[in-house]
Each structure stands twice: as structure tokens, then as C-alpha cells.
Short mmCIF file of C-alpha atoms and ligand atoms in Angstrom, two decimals:
data_model
loop_
_atom_site.label_atom_id
_atom_site.label_comp_id
_atom_site.label_asym_id
_atom_site.label_seq_id
_atom_site.Cartn_x
_atom_site.Cartn_y
_atom_site.Cartn_z
CA MET A 1 153.04 119.86 64.56
CA LYS A 2 155.85 122.02 65.91
CA ILE A 3 156.00 121.29 69.61
CA LYS A 4 157.93 123.47 72.11
CA LEU A 5 156.75 121.92 75.39
CA VAL A 6 156.15 118.26 76.21
CA ILE A 7 154.35 117.47 79.48
CA PHE A 8 154.45 113.94 80.85
CA ASP A 9 152.30 112.11 83.33
CA ALA A 10 154.44 109.88 85.60
CA ASP A 11 152.68 106.75 86.94
CA LYS A 12 152.07 104.17 84.19
CA THR A 13 153.48 106.62 81.64
CA LEU A 14 157.17 106.95 82.60
CA TRP A 15 157.26 103.81 84.76
CA ASP A 16 155.16 100.74 85.42
CA HIS A 17 154.04 101.52 88.98
CA TYR A 18 150.60 103.08 89.35
CA ASN A 19 151.21 105.19 92.46
CA ILE A 20 154.67 106.25 93.69
CA SER A 21 153.09 107.98 96.70
CA GLU A 22 152.95 104.48 98.26
CA PHE A 23 156.74 104.10 98.22
CA GLN A 24 158.38 104.08 101.62
CA ASP A 25 161.98 104.41 102.79
CA PRO A 26 164.40 102.83 102.58
CA ILE A 27 164.29 102.59 98.81
CA LYS A 28 166.79 100.26 97.19
CA ILE A 29 168.29 100.78 93.73
CA ILE A 30 168.22 97.51 91.76
CA ASN A 31 169.66 99.03 88.58
CA GLU A 32 169.52 102.30 86.62
CA ASN A 33 165.83 101.81 85.82
CA GLU A 34 164.55 99.75 88.76
CA ILE A 35 163.95 100.45 92.42
CA GLU A 36 162.30 98.62 95.31
CA ASP A 37 160.95 99.99 98.57
CA TYR A 38 161.30 98.28 101.93
CA LYS A 39 157.95 96.55 101.59
CA GLY A 40 158.94 95.01 98.26
CA ARG A 41 157.05 97.44 96.02
CA LYS A 42 158.88 97.58 92.70
CA LEU A 43 159.07 100.22 90.01
CA LYS A 44 160.59 99.91 86.55
CA VAL A 45 161.16 102.86 84.21
CA PHE A 46 159.93 101.99 80.72
CA PRO A 47 162.78 101.10 78.31
CA GLU A 48 162.87 104.13 75.98
CA VAL A 49 162.09 106.81 78.57
CA ARG A 50 165.61 107.92 79.44
CA ASN A 51 166.81 108.12 75.83
CA THR A 52 163.70 109.93 74.73
CA LEU A 53 163.94 112.55 77.48
CA HIS A 54 167.58 113.02 76.57
CA GLU A 55 166.83 113.50 72.88
CA LEU A 56 163.94 115.88 73.54
CA LYS A 57 166.23 117.99 75.73
CA ASP A 58 168.88 117.92 73.00
CA LYS A 59 166.32 119.32 70.56
CA GLY A 60 165.61 122.22 72.92
CA ILE A 61 162.15 121.03 73.92
CA ILE A 62 160.93 122.27 77.31
CA LEU A 63 159.97 119.31 79.50
CA GLY A 64 157.24 119.34 82.15
CA LEU A 65 155.82 116.77 84.51
CA ALA A 66 152.22 116.79 85.75
CA THR A 67 151.52 114.05 88.27
CA TRP A 68 148.95 113.17 90.91
CA ASN A 69 151.35 112.35 93.75
CA PHE A 70 152.67 113.90 96.93
CA PRO A 71 155.38 116.38 95.82
CA ASP A 72 158.04 115.04 98.23
CA LYS A 73 157.59 111.49 96.88
CA THR A 74 157.82 112.64 93.28
CA GLU A 75 161.00 114.58 93.93
CA LYS A 76 162.56 111.67 95.83
CA ILE A 77 161.75 109.01 93.23
CA LEU A 78 162.85 111.20 90.31
CA LYS A 79 166.15 111.95 92.06
CA ILE A 80 166.80 108.29 92.94
CA LEU A 81 166.15 107.34 89.30
CA ASN A 82 168.32 110.19 88.03
CA LEU A 83 165.46 111.63 86.01
CA TYR A 84 164.89 114.80 88.04
CA ASN A 85 167.16 117.07 86.02
CA TYR A 86 165.46 116.37 82.71
CA PHE A 87 162.36 118.31 83.75
CA ASP A 88 162.24 122.11 83.59
CA ILE A 89 159.01 122.25 85.58
CA ILE A 90 157.58 119.59 87.89
CA ILE A 91 154.03 119.98 89.17
CA SER A 92 153.07 117.24 91.62
CA ARG A 93 149.77 117.61 93.45
CA ASP A 94 147.62 115.50 95.75
CA PHE A 95 144.66 115.88 93.39
CA PRO A 96 144.02 114.35 89.97
CA TYR A 97 143.23 117.46 87.90
CA LYS A 98 145.76 117.54 85.11
CA PHE A 99 144.29 120.64 83.46
CA ILE A 100 145.07 122.60 86.64
CA MET A 101 148.63 121.25 86.75
CA ILE A 102 149.17 122.06 83.08
CA SER A 103 147.93 125.62 83.63
CA GLU A 104 150.41 125.88 86.52
CA ILE A 105 153.21 124.84 84.15
CA TYR A 106 151.95 127.38 81.66
CA ASN A 107 152.01 130.14 84.31
CA GLU A 108 155.52 129.21 85.48
CA LEU A 109 156.75 129.56 81.91
CA ARG A 110 155.04 132.90 81.48
CA LYS A 111 156.76 134.16 84.62
CA LYS A 112 160.06 133.22 82.97
CA GLY A 113 159.02 135.15 79.87
CA ILE A 114 158.40 132.03 77.77
CA LYS A 115 155.16 132.07 75.79
CA VAL A 116 153.82 128.81 74.43
CA LYS A 117 150.60 128.41 72.48
CA PRO A 118 148.29 125.44 73.20
CA GLU A 119 149.10 124.07 69.73
CA GLU A 120 152.78 123.97 70.70
CA ILE A 121 152.16 121.81 73.77
CA MET A 122 152.05 118.01 73.87
CA PHE A 123 150.58 116.25 76.90
CA ILE A 124 151.20 112.52 77.30
CA ASP A 125 149.16 110.48 79.77
CA ASP A 126 147.98 106.88 80.03
CA ARG A 127 144.52 108.08 81.07
CA ARG A 128 142.45 109.53 78.29
CA SER A 129 139.84 110.71 80.82
CA HIS A 130 142.01 113.76 81.58
CA PHE A 131 141.92 115.06 78.04
CA GLY A 132 138.36 116.43 78.01
CA ASN A 133 139.05 119.06 80.65
CA VAL A 134 142.43 119.89 79.15
CA TRP A 135 140.74 120.74 75.85
CA LEU A 136 137.81 122.47 77.53
CA TYR A 137 139.87 124.81 79.73
CA LEU A 138 143.19 125.12 77.94
CA GLY A 139 142.41 124.82 74.26
CA ASN A 140 143.91 122.82 71.48
CA ILE A 141 146.73 121.02 73.32
CA ASN A 142 148.01 117.88 71.59
CA CYS A 143 146.93 115.14 73.99
CA ILE A 144 148.53 111.75 73.40
CA GLU A 145 147.28 108.61 75.11
CA MET A 146 150.27 106.51 76.12
CA TRP A 147 150.09 102.89 74.88
CA LYS A 148 147.16 103.68 72.59
CA ASP A 149 148.14 106.64 70.38
CA ILE A 150 151.79 105.67 70.74
CA LYS A 151 153.28 102.30 71.64
CA ASN A 152 156.66 103.46 72.88
CA HIS A 153 158.25 106.72 73.94
CA LYS A 154 160.49 107.02 70.89
CA GLU A 155 157.43 107.80 68.78
CA ILE A 156 157.23 111.16 70.55
CA LEU A 157 160.36 112.24 68.67
CA PHE A 158 158.54 111.86 65.34
CA LEU A 159 155.36 113.56 66.55
CA ILE A 160 157.01 116.78 67.71
CA GLU A 161 158.36 117.74 64.27
MG1 MG B 1 149.23 107.77 84.85
#
């Protein structure tokens, strides 16, 4: 498949925490890939994430994020982790409907004059339950279940070709 746009889920896909909306200030940086909030909640970015995002960007792939979190939390955590700038479009909503978020990404791109077909989009999420509606409403998007269809993020680089 020739992929032009890769859309990531965040919680449990990019990092090990299941809900970054819980994180509260002050947030401490433990190292490049680990943070801790003042109540001791910890988050670790998965090992290959940073390299993979970097390589996807290098290949000219458009990167999107579709996450069920409060937008201000998403922005804050991504900036603290130095991951914010990898994403061309970030859609963070306080509802779980990924197909709506993906269509928002799609519309943003169209506004910029970029047309992408469903077949040219890859959506990566640790929850397969989102995929039904994505296919139903948006067509033949390549949905990849993190940890099941692929075991680490580097595999994405082989799937996009
Ligand atoms: Mg998730």
C-alpha cells in the first residue's frame, strides 16, 4: 500500500499510560521518554516511537493524531515530551469517536488543498473497536491494531510502502 497519511491514537499506542487527561501539574521530566505528574502518575513513550515518527516525516508522510483526551492536556504532554512538532494535525476531543476525529483531519487537509484517498490513510490504534465505524463512515482506511497487527512501531515503516 502507498500511504500518504498516518494517523495515530495516543494513549496505549504512543505511550503506556491509558489516559493523559488525568495528568496534573506540576509534571516532572524523568528523561526524554518519561514523565511523572505530582501525584506520581507515570508515562513512558514506547521505545521506537520517536525514531519512527522521525523516519515517517523524513519520507514525507503527513502525520495526524486522533485522541480521546482534553485538548489542553494533549498539547501540554506532547510539548513536554517534545513530540508536538511531529504532527501536522492534532485532533483531541473529549469523546471517543475516532471516525469523527479522522474526518476532521481529512477536512483540515482538504482546506489546505491536500487530497488523500481512504486507501492512502493508515490509522493505528490499540482498540480494534474503533475500526468498524471508521470503515463504515470513511471507507477503506488501513486500520492497524497496535500490539496485534504490529508488535512495534518500526513495522509501520514497512507497511507504508
Ligand atoms: Mg488508545
